[in-house]
mmCIF file of C-alpha atoms in Angstrom:
data_model
loop_
_atom_site.group_PDB
_atom_site.id
_atom_site.type_symbol
_atom_site.label_atom_id
_atom_site.label_comp_id
_atom_site.label_asym_id
_atom_site.label_seq_id
_atom_site.Cartn_x
_atom_site.Cartn_y
_atom_site.Cartn_z
ATOM 1 C CA MET A 78 -57.594 100.755 -161.726
ATOM 2 C CA THR A 79 -58.744 97.332 -162.899
ATOM 3 C CA LEU A 80 -57.948 96.737 -166.555
ATOM 4 C CA ALA A 81 -60.845 95.519 -168.641
ATOM 5 C CA HIS A 82 -61.015 93.656 -171.915
ATOM 6 C CA ILE A 83 -60.967 95.861 -174.979
ATOM 7 C CA SER A 84 -64.193 96.158 -176.963
ATOM 8 C CA GLU A 85 -62.797 97.604 -180.184
ATOM 9 C CA LEU A 86 -59.629 97.431 -182.238
ATOM 10 C CA HIS A 87 -58.812 99.319 -185.429
ATOM 11 C CA GLY A 88 -62.356 100.665 -185.490
ATOM 12 C CA LEU A 89 -63.835 97.159 -185.436
ATOM 13 C CA PRO A 90 -65.872 95.551 -182.644
ATOM 14 C CA VAL A 91 -64.199 92.673 -180.838
ATOM 15 C CA TYR A 92 -65.830 89.304 -181.546
ATOM 16 C CA VAL A 93 -64.801 86.206 -179.594
ATOM 17 C CA PHE A 94 -64.223 83.190 -181.835
ATOM 18 C CA PRO A 95 -66.660 80.603 -180.438
ATOM 19 C CA LEU A 96 -65.964 77.167 -179.059
ATOM 20 C CA PRO A 97 -66.702 74.159 -181.282
ATOM 21 C CA GLY A 98 -70.472 73.838 -181.717
ATOM 22 C CA GLU A 99 -71.117 77.042 -179.775
ATOM 23 C CA SER A 100 -71.979 79.347 -182.679
ATOM 24 C CA SER A 101 -75.732 79.879 -182.929
ATOM 25 C CA GLY A 102 -75.587 81.100 -186.520
ATOM 26 C CA ASP A 103 -73.304 82.243 -189.289
ATOM 27 C CA LEU A 104 -70.045 83.841 -188.264
ATOM 28 C CA PRO A 105 -69.518 87.504 -189.131
ATOM 29 C CA GLU A 106 -67.675 88.459 -192.282
ATOM 30 C CA ALA A 107 -63.957 88.018 -191.717
ATOM 31 C CA GLU A 108 -63.121 91.685 -192.286
ATOM 32 C CA SER A 109 -66.031 93.094 -190.245
ATOM 33 C CA VAL A 110 -64.774 92.374 -186.701
ATOM 34 C CA ALA A 111 -61.637 92.160 -184.608
ATOM 35 C CA TRP A 112 -61.356 88.436 -183.935
ATOM 36 C CA LYS A 113 -60.453 87.534 -180.369
ATOM 37 C CA LEU A 114 -58.973 84.131 -179.697
ATOM 38 C CA VAL A 115 -59.211 83.059 -176.079
ATOM 39 C CA ARG A 116 -59.343 79.714 -174.332
ATOM 40 C CA GLN A 117 -59.608 78.900 -170.630
ATOM 41 C CA ASP A 118 -58.172 75.876 -168.860
ATOM 42 C CA ASN A 119 -61.562 74.154 -168.653
ATOM 43 C CA ASP A 120 -62.526 74.660 -172.310
ATOM 44 C CA PRO A 121 -62.928 71.551 -174.528
ATOM 45 C CA GLU A 122 -60.119 72.658 -176.867
ATOM 46 C CA ASP A 123 -56.718 74.161 -176.130
ATOM 47 C CA PHE A 124 -55.369 77.294 -177.743
ATOM 48 C CA ASP A 125 -53.410 75.506 -180.465
ATOM 49 C CA ASP A 126 -56.566 73.696 -181.615
ATOM 50 C CA CYS A 127 -58.491 76.970 -181.437
ATOM 51 C CA TRP A 128 -55.839 78.713 -183.540
ATOM 52 C CA ASN A 129 -55.795 76.016 -186.207
ATOM 53 C CA ARG A 130 -59.597 75.822 -186.389
ATOM 54 C CA PHE A 131 -59.792 79.603 -186.704
ATOM 55 C CA LEU A 132 -57.463 79.609 -189.694
ATOM 56 C CA GLU A 133 -59.493 76.839 -191.328
ATOM 57 C CA THR A 134 -62.936 78.316 -190.537
ATOM 58 C CA VAL A 135 -62.436 82.012 -191.258
ATOM 59 C CA ASP A 136 -60.804 83.236 -194.465
ATOM 60 C CA PRO A 137 -57.481 84.386 -192.962
ATOM 61 C CA SER A 138 -56.639 86.606 -195.938
ATOM 62 C CA ARG A 139 -59.633 88.811 -195.078
ATOM 63 C CA VAL A 140 -58.959 89.130 -191.338
ATOM 64 C CA ARG A 141 -58.178 92.761 -190.545
ATOM 65 C CA ALA A 142 -57.734 92.729 -186.768
ATOM 66 C CA LEU A 143 -56.722 90.053 -184.273
ATOM 67 C CA VAL A 144 -56.832 90.022 -180.465
ATOM 68 C CA LEU A 145 -55.045 87.346 -178.447
ATOM 69 C CA GLY A 146 -56.363 86.668 -174.955
ATOM 70 C CA ALA A 147 -56.108 84.005 -172.271
ATOM 71 C CA GLY A 148 -54.681 80.741 -173.524
ATOM 72 C CA ALA A 149 -52.313 82.378 -175.981
ATOM 73 C CA TYR A 150 -50.187 83.387 -173.018
ATOM 74 C CA GLY A 151 -49.505 80.809 -170.360
ATOM 75 C CA SER A 152 -49.886 81.164 -166.629
ATOM 76 C CA GLU A 153 -47.393 83.188 -164.639
ATOM 77 C CA LEU A 154 -45.348 80.002 -164.209
ATOM 78 C CA ASP A 155 -44.667 79.429 -167.899
ATOM 79 C CA ALA A 156 -45.312 82.865 -169.392
ATOM 80 C CA GLY A 157 -41.665 83.326 -170.255
ATOM 81 C CA ASP A 158 -41.947 80.501 -172.778
ATOM 82 C CA SER A 159 -45.419 81.271 -174.106
ATOM 83 C CA CYS A 160 -44.538 84.728 -175.454
ATOM 84 C CA ASP A 161 -42.031 83.042 -177.777
ATOM 85 C CA GLU A 162 -44.697 80.568 -178.840
ATOM 86 C CA VAL A 163 -47.028 83.464 -179.720
ATOM 87 C CA ALA A 164 -44.340 84.954 -181.947
ATOM 88 C CA GLU A 165 -43.721 81.637 -183.691
ATOM 89 C CA ARG A 166 -47.437 81.003 -184.172
ATOM 90 C CA LEU A 167 -48.059 84.395 -185.768
ATOM 91 C CA ALA A 168 -44.926 84.316 -187.893
ATOM 92 C CA GLY A 169 -45.962 80.908 -189.199
ATOM 93 C CA ALA A 170 -49.323 82.264 -190.352
ATOM 94 C CA ALA A 171 -48.025 85.469 -191.963
ATOM 95 C CA ASP A 172 -48.455 84.057 -195.471
ATOM 96 C CA ARG A 173 -52.141 83.393 -194.704
ATOM 97 C CA LEU A 174 -53.048 86.467 -192.625
ATOM 98 C CA THR A 175 -52.127 88.747 -195.521
ATOM 99 C CA GLY A 176 -54.836 91.305 -194.760
ATOM 100 C CA LEU A 177 -53.951 91.754 -191.080
ATOM 101 C CA ARG A 178 -53.692 95.421 -190.138
ATOM 102 C CA ALA A 179 -54.077 95.423 -186.336
ATOM 103 C CA LEU A 180 -52.829 93.141 -183.572
ATOM 104 C CA TYR A 181 -53.465 93.270 -179.826
ATOM 105 C CA LEU A 182 -51.299 91.039 -177.674
ATOM 106 C CA ALA A 183 -52.486 89.767 -174.282
ATOM 107 C CA ASP A 184 -55.988 91.148 -173.750
ATOM 108 C CA LEU A 185 -56.089 89.889 -170.169
ATOM 109 C CA GLU A 186 -57.961 91.392 -167.246
ATOM 110 C CA PHE A 187 -56.971 91.193 -163.584
ATOM 111 C CA GLU A 188 -58.904 87.986 -162.845
ATOM 112 C CA GLU A 189 -57.059 86.191 -165.654
ATOM 113 C CA CYS A 190 -53.580 87.529 -164.955
ATOM 114 C CA GLU A 191 -52.285 90.549 -163.056
ATOM 115 C CA LEU A 192 -50.667 93.157 -165.277
ATOM 116 C CA SER A 193 -47.267 92.684 -163.645
ATOM 117 C CA TRP A 194 -47.423 88.943 -164.386
ATOM 118 C CA ILE A 195 -48.004 89.273 -168.131
ATOM 119 C CA VAL A 196 -44.599 88.499 -169.589
ATOM 120 C CA GLN A 197 -43.761 89.704 -173.081
ATOM 121 C CA GLY A 198 -40.645 89.283 -175.194
ATOM 122 C CA ASP A 199 -39.267 91.062 -178.235
ATOM 123 C CA VAL A 200 -42.220 92.448 -180.212
ATOM 124 C CA SER A 201 -40.212 93.562 -183.248
ATOM 125 C CA PRO A 202 -40.566 90.124 -184.922
ATOM 126 C CA PHE A 203 -44.324 90.694 -185.131
ATOM 127 C CA LEU A 204 -43.707 93.853 -187.132
ATOM 128 C CA ALA A 205 -41.088 92.162 -189.279
ATOM 129 C CA ALA A 206 -43.497 89.330 -190.092
ATOM 130 C CA TYR A 207 -46.313 91.741 -190.982
ATOM 131 C CA PRO A 208 -44.867 94.678 -192.954
ATOM 132 C CA ARG A 209 -48.388 95.968 -193.705
ATOM 133 C CA LEU A 210 -49.459 96.043 -190.052
ATOM 134 C CA GLU A 211 -50.802 99.475 -189.099
ATOM 135 C CA GLU A 212 -51.574 99.048 -185.394
ATOM 136 C CA LEU A 213 -49.854 97.089 -182.639
ATOM 137 C CA ALA A 214 -50.859 97.097 -178.969
ATOM 138 C CA VAL A 215 -49.051 95.115 -176.290
ATOM 139 C CA ARG A 216 -50.248 94.591 -172.725
ATOM 140 C CA GLY A 217 -47.710 93.517 -170.139
ATOM 141 C CA SER A 218 -43.964 93.649 -169.782
ATOM 142 C CA GLY A 219 -42.763 91.239 -167.128
ATOM 143 C CA GLY A 220 -39.489 89.473 -166.997
ATOM 144 C CA GLY A 221 -39.125 89.617 -163.253
ATOM 145 C CA PHE A 222 -42.158 87.554 -162.259
ATOM 146 C CA GLY A 223 -42.912 84.768 -164.724
ATOM 147 C CA GLY A 224 -39.501 84.166 -166.248
ATOM 148 C CA GLY A 225 -38.309 85.232 -169.670
ATOM 149 C CA SER A 226 -36.363 88.344 -170.576
ATOM 150 C CA GLY A 227 -39.352 90.675 -170.566
ATOM 151 C CA LEU A 228 -40.548 93.253 -173.064
ATOM 152 C CA GLU A 229 -38.062 94.231 -175.767
ATOM 153 C CA PHE A 230 -38.083 96.295 -178.957
ATOM 154 C CA THR A 231 -35.243 95.583 -181.358
ATOM 155 C CA PRO A 232 -34.654 98.575 -183.678
ATOM 156 C CA LEU A 233 -36.128 98.126 -187.139
ATOM 157 C CA ARG A 234 -37.670 99.944 -190.085
ATOM 158 C CA HIS A 235 -41.397 99.538 -190.647
ATOM 159 C CA GLU A 236 -43.163 101.696 -193.199
ATOM 160 C CA GLY A 237 -46.776 100.799 -192.382
ATOM 161 C CA LEU A 238 -47.122 101.160 -188.596
ATOM 162 C CA ARG A 239 -49.362 104.078 -187.604
ATOM 163 C CA VAL A 240 -50.380 103.228 -184.019
ATOM 164 C CA LEU A 241 -48.202 101.677 -181.322
ATOM 165 C CA ARG A 242 -49.297 101.125 -177.707
ATOM 166 C CA PHE A 243 -47.486 99.601 -174.757
ATOM 167 C CA GLU A 244 -49.690 99.045 -171.697
ATOM 168 C CA ASN A 245 -47.783 97.930 -168.624
ATOM 169 C CA GLY A 246 -46.942 98.741 -165.047
ATOM 170 C CA GLY A 247 -43.203 99.145 -165.607
ATOM 171 C CA LEU A 248 -41.643 100.083 -168.953
ATOM 172 C CA PRO A 249 -37.984 99.071 -169.459
ATOM 173 C CA ALA A 250 -35.717 101.818 -170.779
ATOM 174 C CA GLU A 251 -34.438 99.445 -173.450
ATOM 175 C CA VAL A 252 -37.861 99.447 -175.109
ATOM 176 C CA VAL A 253 -37.884 103.226 -175.492
ATOM 177 C CA GLN A 254 -34.273 103.222 -176.636
ATOM 178 C CA GLY A 255 -35.063 100.598 -179.276
ATOM 179 C CA LEU A 256 -38.076 102.584 -180.375
ATOM 180 C CA ALA A 257 -36.032 105.783 -180.645
ATOM 181 C CA ALA A 258 -33.447 103.955 -182.747
ATOM 182 C CA SER A 259 -36.091 102.618 -185.145
ATOM 183 C CA ASP A 260 -37.247 104.098 -188.427
ATOM 184 C CA LEU A 261 -41.045 104.419 -188.256
ATOM 185 C CA PRO A 262 -41.935 107.097 -190.824
ATOM 186 C CA ALA A 263 -45.717 106.546 -190.683
ATOM 187 C CA LEU A 264 -46.179 106.353 -186.884
ATOM 188 C CA GLU A 265 -48.851 108.885 -185.913
ATOM 189 C CA HIS A 266 -49.988 107.663 -182.478
ATOM 190 C CA LEU A 267 -47.648 106.447 -179.746
ATOM 191 C CA ASP A 268 -48.928 105.501 -176.301
ATOM 192 C CA LEU A 269 -46.435 104.479 -173.629
ATOM 193 C CA TRP A 270 -47.523 103.464 -170.129
ATOM 194 C CA LEU A 271 -44.380 104.184 -168.132
ATOM 195 C CA GLY A 272 -45.445 102.501 -164.903
ATOM 196 C CA ALA A 273 -43.840 102.495 -161.484
ATOM 197 C CA GLU A 274 -40.214 101.914 -160.590
ATOM 198 C CA SER A 275 -41.293 99.248 -158.113
ATOM 199 C CA TYR A 276 -42.831 97.303 -161.017
ATOM 200 C CA GLY A 277 -39.868 97.588 -163.348
ATOM 201 C CA ARG A 278 -39.966 101.088 -164.798
ATOM 202 C CA SER A 279 -36.450 102.091 -165.782
ATOM 203 C CA THR A 280 -37.476 104.598 -168.481
ATOM 204 C CA THR A 281 -36.355 108.146 -167.711
ATOM 205 C CA VAL A 282 -37.080 111.510 -169.283
ATOM 206 C CA ALA A 283 -33.649 111.339 -170.940
ATOM 207 C CA ASP A 284 -34.710 108.150 -172.739
ATOM 208 C CA LEU A 285 -37.765 109.960 -174.090
ATOM 209 C CA ALA A 286 -35.819 112.928 -175.494
ATOM 210 C CA PRO A 287 -35.524 111.676 -179.117
ATOM 211 C CA ILE A 288 -39.290 111.138 -179.163
ATOM 212 C CA LEU A 289 -40.152 114.484 -177.576
ATOM 213 C CA ASP A 290 -37.993 116.616 -179.852
ATOM 214 C CA GLY A 291 -39.574 115.218 -183.018
ATOM 215 C CA SER A 292 -36.295 114.027 -184.525
ATOM 216 C CA ARG A 293 -37.146 110.312 -184.704
ATOM 217 C CA LEU A 294 -40.876 110.108 -185.420
ATOM 218 C CA PRO A 295 -41.692 112.685 -188.101
ATOM 219 C CA ALA A 296 -45.390 111.773 -188.447
ATOM 220 C CA LEU A 297 -46.187 111.666 -184.703
ATOM 221 C CA ARG A 298 -49.304 113.661 -183.818
ATOM 222 C CA ARG A 299 -50.793 111.876 -180.801
ATOM 223 C CA LEU A 300 -48.551 111.090 -177.842
ATOM 224 C CA GLY A 301 -49.419 109.322 -174.624
ATOM 225 C CA LEU A 302 -46.901 109.179 -171.781
ATOM 226 C CA GLN A 303 -49.178 107.785 -169.129
ATOM 227 C CA ASN A 304 -49.309 105.822 -165.912
ATOM 228 C CA GLY A 305 -45.929 107.026 -164.651
ATOM 229 C CA ASP A 306 -44.725 107.487 -161.105
ATOM 230 C CA ASN A 307 -42.413 110.173 -162.565
ATOM 231 C CA GLN A 308 -45.275 112.059 -164.203
ATOM 232 C CA ASP A 309 -44.183 115.503 -162.955
ATOM 233 C CA GLU A 310 -40.790 115.098 -164.630
ATOM 234 C CA VAL A 311 -42.446 113.900 -167.828
ATOM 235 C CA ALA A 312 -44.842 116.864 -167.862
ATOM 236 C CA ALA A 313 -41.964 119.292 -167.493
ATOM 237 C CA ALA A 314 -40.172 117.753 -170.478
ATOM 238 C CA VAL A 315 -43.107 117.216 -172.809
ATOM 239 C CA ALA A 316 -44.395 120.775 -173.173
ATOM 240 C CA ALA A 317 -42.531 121.382 -176.432
ATOM 241 C CA ALA A 318 -43.439 118.081 -178.126
ATOM 242 C CA PRO A 319 -44.750 118.716 -181.682
ATOM 243 C CA VAL A 320 -48.070 116.881 -181.278
ATOM 244 C CA VAL A 321 -51.756 117.846 -181.382
ATOM 245 C CA ALA A 322 -53.002 115.408 -178.728
ATOM 246 C CA LEU A 323 -51.233 114.815 -175.426
ATOM 247 C CA HIS A 324 -52.183 112.190 -172.866
ATOM 248 C CA LEU A 325 -50.473 112.449 -169.472
ATOM 249 C CA GLY A 326 -53.032 110.752 -167.260
ATOM 250 C CA ARG A 327 -53.103 107.584 -165.131
ATOM 251 C CA GLY A 328 -49.999 108.661 -163.220
ATOM 252 C CA THR A 329 -48.899 110.785 -160.288
ATOM 253 C CA LEU A 330 -49.176 114.229 -161.907
ATOM 254 C CA SER A 331 -49.313 116.978 -159.268
ATOM 255 C CA ASP A 332 -49.426 120.771 -159.292
ATOM 256 C CA THR A 333 -45.635 120.805 -159.713
ATOM 257 C CA GLY A 334 -45.769 118.987 -163.033
ATOM 258 C CA ALA A 335 -48.835 120.869 -164.251
ATOM 259 C CA ALA A 336 -47.178 124.219 -163.526
ATOM 260 C CA ALA A 337 -44.091 123.130 -165.470
ATOM 261 C CA LEU A 338 -46.289 122.038 -168.348
ATOM 262 C CA LEU A 339 -48.016 125.415 -168.486
ATOM 263 C CA SER A 340 -44.730 127.298 -168.248
ATOM 264 C CA GLY A 341 -43.394 125.717 -171.439
ATOM 265 C CA GLN A 342 -44.506 126.626 -174.932
ATOM 266 C CA PRO A 343 -48.184 127.644 -175.214
ATOM 267 C CA LEU A 344 -50.358 124.546 -175.465
ATOM 268 C CA VAL A 345 -53.170 126.198 -177.405
ATOM 269 C CA HIS A 346 -52.132 124.244 -180.524
ATOM 270 C CA LEU A 347 -53.394 121.056 -178.877
ATOM 271 C CA GLN A 348 -56.695 119.477 -179.789
ATOM 272 C CA GLU A 349 -56.708 117.305 -176.646
ATOM 273 C CA LEU A 350 -55.020 117.265 -173.248
ATOM 274 C CA ASP A 351 -55.947 114.159 -171.261
ATOM 275 C CA LEU A 352 -54.942 114.214 -167.580
ATOM 276 C CA HIS A 353 -57.391 111.591 -166.291
ATOM 277 C CA HIS A 354 -56.289 110.176 -162.913
ATOM 278 C CA HIS A 355 -54.237 113.007 -161.418
ATOM 279 C CA TYR A 356 -53.335 114.684 -158.123
ATOM 280 C CA LEU A 357 -54.036 118.315 -159.055
ATOM 281 C CA SER A 358 -55.576 120.833 -156.713
ATOM 282 C CA ASP A 359 -58.866 122.428 -157.698
ATOM 283 C CA ALA A 360 -57.038 125.699 -158.261
ATOM 284 C CA MET A 361 -54.541 124.144 -160.676
ATOM 285 C CA ALA A 362 -57.271 122.268 -162.524
ATOM 286 C CA GLU A 363 -59.130 125.540 -163.018
ATOM 287 C CA ARG A 364 -55.937 127.247 -164.165
ATOM 288 C CA ILE A 365 -55.495 124.594 -166.852
ATOM 289 C CA ARG A 366 -59.075 124.972 -168.016
ATOM 290 C CA GLN A 367 -58.800 128.736 -168.268
ATOM 291 C CA ALA A 368 -55.520 128.495 -170.144
ATOM 292 C CA LEU A 369 -56.720 126.018 -172.770
ATOM 293 C CA GLU A 370 -60.487 125.628 -173.107
ATOM 294 C CA PRO A 371 -61.074 129.140 -174.530
ATOM 295 C CA TYR A 372 -58.873 128.067 -177.454
ATOM 296 C CA GLY A 373 -60.947 124.970 -178.152
ATOM 297 C CA VAL A 374 -58.631 122.467 -176.477
ATOM 298 C CA LYS A 375 -60.538 119.465 -175.136
ATOM 299 C CA VAL A 376 -59.316 118.944 -171.561
ATOM 300 C CA ASP A 377 -60.007 115.829 -169.468
ATOM 301 C CA LEU A 378 -59.448 116.428 -165.760
ATOM 302 C CA SER A 379 -61.583 113.573 -164.493
ATOM 303 C CA GLY A 380 -60.438 111.038 -161.927
ATOM 304 C CA ARG A 381 -58.927 113.363 -159.346
ATOM 305 C CA GLU A 382 -57.135 111.527 -156.525
ATOM 306 C CA ASP A 383 -56.280 112.900 -153.056
ATOM 307 C CA ALA A 384 -52.828 112.463 -151.521
ATOM 308 C CA ASP A 385 -50.921 115.306 -149.902
ATOM 309 C CA ASP A 386 -47.909 113.090 -149.307
ATOM 310 C CA PRO A 387 -46.118 112.234 -152.601
ATOM 311 C CA ASP A 388 -45.328 108.792 -151.181
ATOM 312 C CA ASP A 389 -49.058 108.041 -151.096
ATOM 313 C CA ARG A 390 -49.561 108.690 -154.803
ATOM 314 C CA TYR A 391 -49.889 105.744 -157.143
ATOM 315 C CA VAL A 392 -50.215 104.978 -160.817
ATOM 316 C CA ALA A 393 -53.545 103.758 -162.113
ATOM 317 C CA ALA A 394 -52.164 100.422 -163.368
ATOM 318 C CA GLY A 395 -49.196 98.833 -161.652
ATOM 319 C CA GLU A 396 -49.913 95.449 -160.158
#
C-alpha cells in the first residue's frame, strides 16, 4: 500500500501554506483549516523561513490544527537530527500556538520518503509543550535507517489528549510500554500500526495487555491494532477489549486469527469491525458477516489478499 498525504485533520481540511507571492487571494481564517507546512529542496525558501513567515502571517493563537510535511524532516541521511529540531521548533512556539488542538508529524508519501526511512524521536515533549492538545498523529519510527534513536514515548500525564495515532512499519515495544505506563484519562481513540518484525516491530501481545484489559486507558472506545505481521496473535488477544470500534486491518490476519476473535466474548457490542486488507477465506468472511451484521455491526472486509503460504503474507505498510 502506498501511503498518501492526509486531506483532513481534526475535522478540518488540510490547506498548504503557500510559497511567498504564491497566494492568489486572502488566506483562510486561521481556525478554519489544518495548516500544512511543507517545503521541497528546490523551493525559494527553506523550512525555517517558512515556519517563521507562517507565525508572522497567520494569527498563531487561532490555529487549531497543524500538519508538518517535507522539509520539517530532513532526508534519510540527517533525519536523526531533524526530529529533534522539530521538537525544539514546536516547543519554542508553544506560547504563541495557544489554540493548537491537533498535530500531525511527518505527512510524507512514498515519493518523498519511504515509511521505514522516516525517523522519529521521543514524542512526549510535544504533549508536554501543549497540555491542551487533543489529537496527535505520528508517521514513521525509524532509528535503524537514518540515524537517531527512533520513536519513543516517555511516560507522562496528559489530561487533554483524546486521539493518538502511530503510523509506521515497525513499532518498538518501548513505545507501547511507555504508553501503558502513562496517565491519559481522556484518550478515546488509539491507533497503533504494529508493522513487521523485519522493519523493527518488537511489540508483542504481552506488551499490549495493559491496553487490552482496560486498566490503563479508562476512556478508550476506539482501538486500532493494525498493519501487524502478528495479526492472528493480536486478534486472539483483543476479543475482550472494552471498546466499541475495533480496527484490525492492514496486516496478515488469516482464518486462524478470525476464528480466535469469534471464539472470544461476543462482539455484538461493537459498532465497527474494520478488517480491511486481510487473508480470510470467503467462508470465514461470510461467517463474520453472519455473526455481526444482524446486530448492526458495521463490518469492513474489503481488500482481500491471496496467499496460502503464511510466508507470502505481508503488511499493507512496511517499507
